[in-house]
Structure formats: structure tokens, C-alpha cells
Amino acid sequence: MHVPLIVYAVVATALAFDFTNGFHDTANAMAPSIATGAFKPRTAVTVSAVLNLVGAFLSVKVAGTISGGIVDESGFHADTGPYIVFGALLGAIVWNLLTWYLGVPSSSSHALFGGLIGATWVAVGGHVVNFSVVVQKVLLPAVVSPIIAGVAAATGTMIAYRTNEGVKKKHVSRGFRAGQNISASLVSLAHGTNDAQKTMGVITLTFIVAGIQPAHSSPYLWVVVACGLAIALGTYVGGWRIIKTLGSGITTLDSPQGFAAETSATAAILASSHLGYALSTTQVCSGAVMGAGLGKSGGEVRWSTASRIAVAWVVTLPASAVFGACAGKLASTGVLGTAIVAGIGIVVAAGLFALSRRNPVGAHTVTDAPAETRVPATADATY
């Protein structure tokens, strides 16, 4: 079977998006553990990368939601469909890079959904978008999941401190840090089961549209492997700017709070993956961290940072839809339009990377907290 060149381009671009998803969302799994000292920064991203790869093989239900749920693949024309998907991916990548540069933990998932919806709507028509599925499996979980994770994390935090009253902090911290080694690893595993599948779904959608694969079929094994490796590599690179925001920008975390936040997030993400909901792991983990901050007596949430994150939650889907619409419409005109879209994407990516070098954040600076947030440790202090 002859495979058009644009299909290869879409696969490469989808894997590039998966890479950005990895480094953009590393903070979801590892920011609390890095902030509390449970993991050293480099160890954290290595463990997270391996478990994201493993998680990619555990389920394909979310991939099915993307490839045959959000948009109706039968509404695409085989000649133009892959070009539209290419534009959607470029729109999502640009939004991911922009929010990474700003250090805002926005949703890579919603960037992808927005790009796909925007590109499809403008280039093909609104009738191809399954808005009932978008509401049921994207918007509703986006509203409910961070609240559930936040309440669970707050409750878990209160229980953790209540059951350890009078115990020396150094003993409690040591125990909960050990627990975080497990809980943070489980978040990474859960992230792989949810987010890696989204790119699998986009590639499968492209194959279906191009007539390479039958409708409603599962991703090929090599697609699962490639997507797992791409998100694992991106995770290993580490999105240090976002890790710093989620780990110390929202609240100052102790190990009991970190454990509660990670455990709550894991439960929410795994449940959604089992049900096929294309959840935003970023929103779940951010909500859990906020809940953990509120669950500690005397704890605080830095609402200025939290409000920035909340704005990103609301804006990501429509903003990436606009980016995807522009890129998808131009790419749908053919090879020249696609080349222009690719060129713009490369220029934007290079520009944001160059700007980020002016104020670099890496493994050696990610745990640096503002002076006003540092609390001197007392060896014999108790909870």
C-alpha cells in the first residue's frame, strides 16, 4: 500500500508532541517528591521516564476515545485529513512550549484536544466534532477530577498529621519520603496509561483517515512502543520550569502532604484510564497539591500562583483550538501550506528555547525556593 508522505510527517509530529507532553508533565508525577527530598531531581525523572514507558502498555481505552470518539473519522477526506491532523498537532505543540516557557502547568491533553477540535471544525466543519463525547469525556472530567483529587488529598493530609501527632518530624518525614518513592512512581505509571495513549490515538486516527487502518481499530504495536518511548524520553529531559512551579510555587510541601497528593492523583488517573476518560493529569495533580496544602493545619496555598494555573486550565482548550484552527486551515491547503505551518512551528520553538536560556531552570536549581517560604528545620520538633 502506498503511504503518502504527509502520513509520515504526521507520525513524526505526533511523536514530537508526545515528547513535549513528557517533559511538560514530568512535574505531575515528581514535583512533590523532588520538593520534599524523597527523590533527587535526576533520579526522579529517570524513574518517571521508565514507568511512563511501562504505563503505555497497560491499556488502549483512552487511545480509542481519541481515534474514534472526539471527532468522526468518516467526516475526513483521505487526501486532506492527514494535513488537518498535522495542523492540529502543531497548534498543540506551540501551546505546550509556550506554557512550558512560562512555567505554567497547563494540560497537554487539553492542548491536543483543542488543536484537534479547532483544526477539524475550521477545515471540515463542526458536524465532524462529537461534542457530546467532548463534554462527557473531556470537559466533565476537567471540572470534577481536580476537585475530587483535591478533597482526597486534603483528607489524606489531615489523617496523616492527626495519626502522627507528637511524633518527631524527622521520623515522620523519613517514613513518608519512603512512601513517596512508591506513590510518585505510581503517578508516573498512571500518567503513562493515560497521556501516552492520546498520541497513539492521534496516529491511529490519521491511519484510519488515510485508509491504512480500519475504523475503530486499536493502535498497532509499533505505535504503542514508539509513543511510549517518546513520552519516556521527554520525561527524562525534565520540564524543570514546571516542576519548580508545582513543587514549591503553589504551597510548601512536607512529605506527608506529598504522599497524600500523589496517592490521590494516582487513584483518579487510573480510574479515568480504566473508564476511557481522556483526563488532564496536570489538573488532577495540581488539584491534589492544592488540597494537600489546605489539608495541613496552618498550611497555605499561594493563590496568586494557583490563580495563574486555574486561568491556564480554562484557557488551554480554546487557545489551542485557535492555534489548531489556524494551522489546520493552512495545512489543509496542501504541501505548501503544511510547509509554512511547519516552518512557523520551528521558528516559535527555537525562539522560546532561546528565551528560556536567559533564565535557565535545571536539576540544580529546581528545588530553590523563595526565602520567605523556607522554614528552618528543628531536629526534635514534633507534629
XYZ file of C-alpha atoms in Angstrom:
383
model
C 0.000 0.000 0.000
C 1.241 3.463 -0.918
C 1.595 5.654 2.166
C 1.525 9.407 1.468
C 4.475 11.437 2.704
C 2.176 13.560 4.868
C 1.308 10.477 6.951
C 4.989 10.030 7.827
C 5.110 13.729 8.707
C 2.084 13.363 10.987
C 3.637 10.377 12.765
C 6.881 12.305 13.329
C 4.977 15.381 14.540
C 2.772 13.278 16.835
C 5.870 11.768 18.425
C 7.300 15.280 18.805
C 4.110 16.265 20.618
C 4.443 13.160 22.793
C 7.974 14.279 23.674
C 6.724 17.730 24.702
C 3.949 16.037 26.666
C 6.598 14.079 28.556
C 8.751 16.994 29.646
C 5.711 19.224 30.150
C 4.049 16.737 32.506
C 7.048 15.338 34.410
C 6.044 17.718 37.191
C 2.749 15.882 37.632
C 4.474 12.796 38.971
C 7.665 14.032 40.509
C 7.347 17.669 41.637
C 6.069 16.841 45.159
C 8.741 14.161 45.702
C 11.514 16.443 44.475
C 10.207 19.272 46.675
C 10.209 17.101 49.827
C 13.549 15.457 49.072
C 12.081 11.968 48.603
C 13.799 11.795 45.218
C 16.851 13.599 43.921
C 15.893 15.516 40.760
C 17.775 13.339 38.257
C 16.685 10.117 39.938
C 13.098 11.346 39.862
C 12.959 11.970 36.129
C 14.736 8.667 35.400
C 12.240 6.650 37.454
C 9.344 8.603 35.966
C 10.576 8.005 32.404
C 10.825 4.234 32.892
C 7.374 3.974 34.463
C 5.762 6.200 31.819
C 7.085 3.735 29.259
C 5.688 0.763 31.177
C 2.336 2.501 31.640
C 1.963 2.993 27.896
C 1.474 -0.772 27.501
C -1.199 -1.243 30.158
C -4.294 -0.011 28.285
C -5.517 1.446 24.983
C -9.007 2.613 26.029
C -8.056 6.284 26.032
C -6.476 5.874 22.585
C -9.850 4.642 21.341
C -11.535 7.773 22.717
C -9.155 9.933 20.666
C -9.141 7.932 17.430
C -12.865 7.311 17.233
C -14.619 9.470 19.779
C -13.797 13.171 19.806
C -14.075 13.544 16.034
C -15.877 11.418 13.471
C -13.160 9.930 11.288
C -15.667 9.255 8.494
C -16.043 13.008 8.001
C -12.443 13.414 6.822
C -11.314 13.067 3.226
C -8.373 10.717 2.760
C -6.451 13.339 0.745
C -6.777 16.219 3.224
C -7.382 14.529 6.590
C -3.717 13.903 7.481
C -2.878 17.546 6.685
C -5.562 18.698 9.117
C -4.248 16.409 11.861
C -0.751 17.777 11.201
C -2.014 21.311 11.778
C -3.810 20.232 14.954
C -0.603 18.756 16.335
C 1.414 21.883 15.540
C -1.137 24.018 17.371
C -0.898 21.768 20.435
C 2.910 21.746 20.389
C 3.099 25.545 20.223
C 0.780 25.887 23.228
C 2.772 23.279 25.177
C 6.037 25.108 24.516
C 4.563 28.492 25.395
C 3.201 27.309 28.763
C 6.452 25.437 29.464
C 8.407 28.644 28.927
C 6.064 30.481 31.303
C 6.372 27.670 33.872
C 2.603 27.140 33.966
C 1.399 23.545 34.494
C -1.288 23.598 31.807
C -2.861 20.483 30.326
C -1.049 18.832 27.411
C -4.161 16.730 26.939
C -6.427 19.736 26.515
C -3.873 21.300 24.174
C -4.152 18.219 21.975
C -7.952 18.104 22.167
C -8.217 21.816 21.455
C -5.873 21.614 18.490
C -7.789 18.669 17.041
C -11.208 20.252 17.591
C -10.150 23.640 16.191
C -8.448 22.230 13.108
C -11.339 19.871 12.358
C -14.037 22.476 12.890
C -12.469 25.068 10.601
C -11.154 22.757 7.890
C -14.021 20.236 7.727
C -16.981 21.537 9.746
C -18.458 21.465 13.219
C -20.604 18.453 12.346
C -17.499 16.244 12.445
C -16.783 17.089 16.103
C -18.608 14.815 18.554
C -19.455 17.471 21.123
C -21.337 15.022 23.352
C -18.145 12.985 23.729
C -16.136 16.169 24.332
C -18.496 17.139 27.148
C -18.733 13.668 28.668
C -15.124 12.518 28.420
C -13.152 15.791 28.374
C -14.987 18.764 29.886
C -16.821 16.979 32.709
C -13.672 15.185 33.963
C -11.798 18.506 33.689
C -14.200 20.067 36.183
C -14.709 17.115 38.517
C -11.318 15.410 38.674
C -9.206 18.171 40.291
C -11.930 18.721 42.904
C -12.059 15.009 43.754
C -8.260 14.771 43.876
C -8.036 17.935 45.970
C -10.610 16.783 48.513
C -8.979 13.347 48.741
C -5.529 14.894 49.188
C -6.779 17.310 51.869
C -8.449 14.452 53.727
C -5.372 12.243 53.439
C -3.164 15.077 54.680
C -5.349 15.687 57.727
C -5.366 11.973 58.571
C -1.575 11.747 58.146
C -0.921 14.594 60.550
C -3.611 13.528 63.021
C -2.223 9.997 63.303
C 1.328 11.285 63.807
C 0.690 13.926 66.454
C 3.535 14.074 68.957
C 5.916 12.091 66.727
C 9.228 13.706 65.861
C 9.216 15.324 62.454
C 12.422 13.630 61.364
C 10.865 10.176 61.882
C 7.600 11.079 60.166
C 9.410 12.683 57.238
C 11.656 9.655 56.787
C 8.681 7.298 56.674
C 6.578 9.364 54.319
C 9.516 10.012 51.997
C 9.875 6.256 51.653
C 6.167 6.129 50.886
C 6.599 8.855 48.277
C 9.084 6.686 46.413
C 6.134 4.392 45.766
C 3.349 6.953 45.380
C 5.307 9.138 42.923
C 6.219 6.053 40.910
C 2.555 5.106 40.712
C 1.662 8.583 39.399
C 4.241 8.098 36.623
C 2.802 4.681 35.804
C -0.721 6.119 35.737
C 0.430 9.031 33.578
C 1.780 6.587 31.003
C -1.539 4.727 30.886
C -3.398 7.959 30.124
C -1.240 10.506 28.315
C 0.863 8.240 26.087
C -2.356 6.823 24.669
C -3.516 10.201 23.412
C -0.743 10.326 20.842
C -1.409 6.699 19.932
C -4.990 7.751 19.253
C -3.950 10.641 17.001
C -1.654 8.415 14.940
C -4.359 5.759 14.683
C -6.874 8.423 13.622
C -4.501 9.501 10.863
C -4.115 5.918 9.639
C -7.895 5.450 9.625
C -8.453 8.699 7.729
C -5.754 7.776 5.189
C -7.300 4.323 4.648
C -4.327 2.471 6.104
C -6.242 1.066 9.073
C -9.922 0.113 9.508
C -12.212 2.302 11.608
C -12.487 1.632 15.345
C -9.308 -0.472 15.380
C -6.654 -0.411 18.096
C -3.190 1.122 17.672
C -0.526 -1.018 16.042
C 2.045 -2.433 18.468
C 4.848 -0.370 16.955
C 2.750 2.770 17.537
C 2.372 1.850 21.216
C 6.129 1.269 21.503
C 7.050 4.479 19.677
C 4.668 6.612 21.758
C 5.866 5.034 24.992
C 9.487 5.740 24.097
C 8.743 9.336 23.016
C 6.929 10.273 26.226
C 9.599 8.496 28.299
C 12.383 10.442 26.588
C 10.553 13.720 27.102
C 10.020 12.834 30.753
C 13.717 12.115 31.226
C 14.658 15.513 29.779
C 12.572 17.017 32.597
C 10.363 20.078 32.405
C 12.202 21.785 35.242
C 10.382 25.105 34.962
C 7.010 23.479 35.592
C 8.424 21.130 38.243
C 9.536 24.195 40.188
C 6.086 25.797 39.945
C 4.173 22.686 41.006
C 6.676 21.608 43.665
C 7.200 24.893 45.523
C 5.141 27.582 43.810
C 1.659 26.511 44.955
C 2.491 25.576 48.545
C 5.398 24.425 50.700
C 5.062 20.655 50.904
C 6.089 18.297 53.701
C 6.444 14.604 52.924
C 3.013 13.643 54.401
C 1.391 16.198 52.082
C 3.386 14.970 49.109
C 2.376 11.377 49.790
C -1.298 12.324 50.121
C -1.243 14.377 46.917
C 0.455 11.653 44.875
C -1.753 8.853 46.170
C -4.932 10.816 45.446
C -3.751 11.733 41.949
C -2.839 8.121 41.162
C -6.284 6.853 42.120
C -8.032 9.483 39.983
C -5.851 8.920 36.913
C -6.007 5.119 36.984
C -9.787 5.172 37.431
C -10.189 7.502 34.443
C -7.884 5.378 32.272
C -9.938 2.284 33.108
C -13.119 4.105 32.044
C -11.542 5.539 28.883
C -11.720 9.169 30.046
C -9.043 11.346 28.445
C -8.235 13.029 31.743
C -5.945 16.011 32.250
C -3.293 14.588 34.576
C -1.965 18.123 35.069
C -5.252 19.332 36.508
C -5.561 16.271 38.749
C -2.045 16.644 40.177
C -2.341 20.428 40.580
C -5.668 19.998 42.370
C -4.138 17.347 44.626
C -1.228 19.628 45.563
C -3.644 22.463 46.398
C -5.709 20.083 48.517
C -2.606 18.879 50.346
C -1.679 22.497 51.098
C -5.115 23.203 52.565
C -5.247 19.918 54.471
C -2.373 20.818 56.807
C -3.248 22.877 59.875
C -1.687 26.268 59.296
C -0.883 25.309 55.721
C -1.356 27.708 52.885
C -1.910 27.878 49.175
C -0.267 30.712 47.260
C -3.381 31.850 45.491
C -1.509 34.108 43.077
C 0.197 31.043 41.604
C -2.936 28.917 41.914
C -4.965 31.520 40.050
C -2.449 31.513 37.177
C -2.820 27.755 36.957
C -6.615 27.987 37.078
C -6.588 30.524 34.250
C -4.450 28.121 32.220
C -6.991 25.351 32.886
C -9.757 27.488 31.407
C -7.773 28.998 28.538
C -5.839 25.969 27.255
C -8.644 24.265 25.329
C -9.932 27.361 23.463
C -6.443 28.837 22.938
C -5.040 25.636 21.463
C -8.241 25.322 19.403
C -7.483 28.733 17.875
C -3.870 27.716 17.199
C -5.040 24.401 15.751
C -7.706 26.098 13.632
C -5.201 28.472 12.059
C -2.592 25.766 11.500
C -5.127 23.178 10.328
C -6.777 25.533 7.839
C -3.435 26.493 6.331
C -2.118 22.925 6.302
C -5.317 21.641 4.648
C -4.439 23.635 1.523
C -1.703 21.125 0.713
C 2.053 20.697 0.746
C 2.917 24.417 0.634
C 0.565 25.287 3.479
C 1.905 22.394 5.539
C 5.481 23.531 4.930
C 4.599 27.056 6.085
C 2.943 25.690 9.236
C 5.988 23.529 9.959
C 8.310 26.482 9.420
C 6.322 28.673 11.806
C 6.346 25.910 14.406
C 10.118 25.503 14.172
C 10.693 29.258 14.489
C 8.395 29.515 17.539
C 10.048 26.509 19.212
C 13.549 27.865 18.592
C 12.566 31.317 19.820
C 11.046 30.045 23.069
C 14.048 27.824 23.726
C 16.407 30.755 23.182
C 14.365 32.921 25.563
C 14.385 30.181 28.200
C 18.206 30.205 28.228
C 18.151 33.728 29.652
C 16.732 32.396 32.912
C 17.508 28.673 32.912
C 15.958 26.255 35.387
C 17.543 22.841 35.721
C 18.059 19.950 38.096
C 20.488 22.034 40.151
C 18.070 24.945 40.709
C 14.635 23.316 40.652
C 14.466 22.997 44.452
C 15.471 26.597 45.100
C 12.550 28.183 46.958
C 11.951 31.855 47.710
C 13.494 32.900 51.026
C 10.110 33.673 52.588
C 8.954 30.077 52.057
C 11.889 28.416 53.785
C 11.237 27.083 57.258
C 14.267 26.242 59.428
C 14.338 22.588 60.434
C 14.445 21.600 64.096
C 15.687 18.094 64.755
C 13.487 17.429 67.804
C 10.364 19.202 66.535
C 7.129 17.192 66.555
C 3.890 17.330 64.596
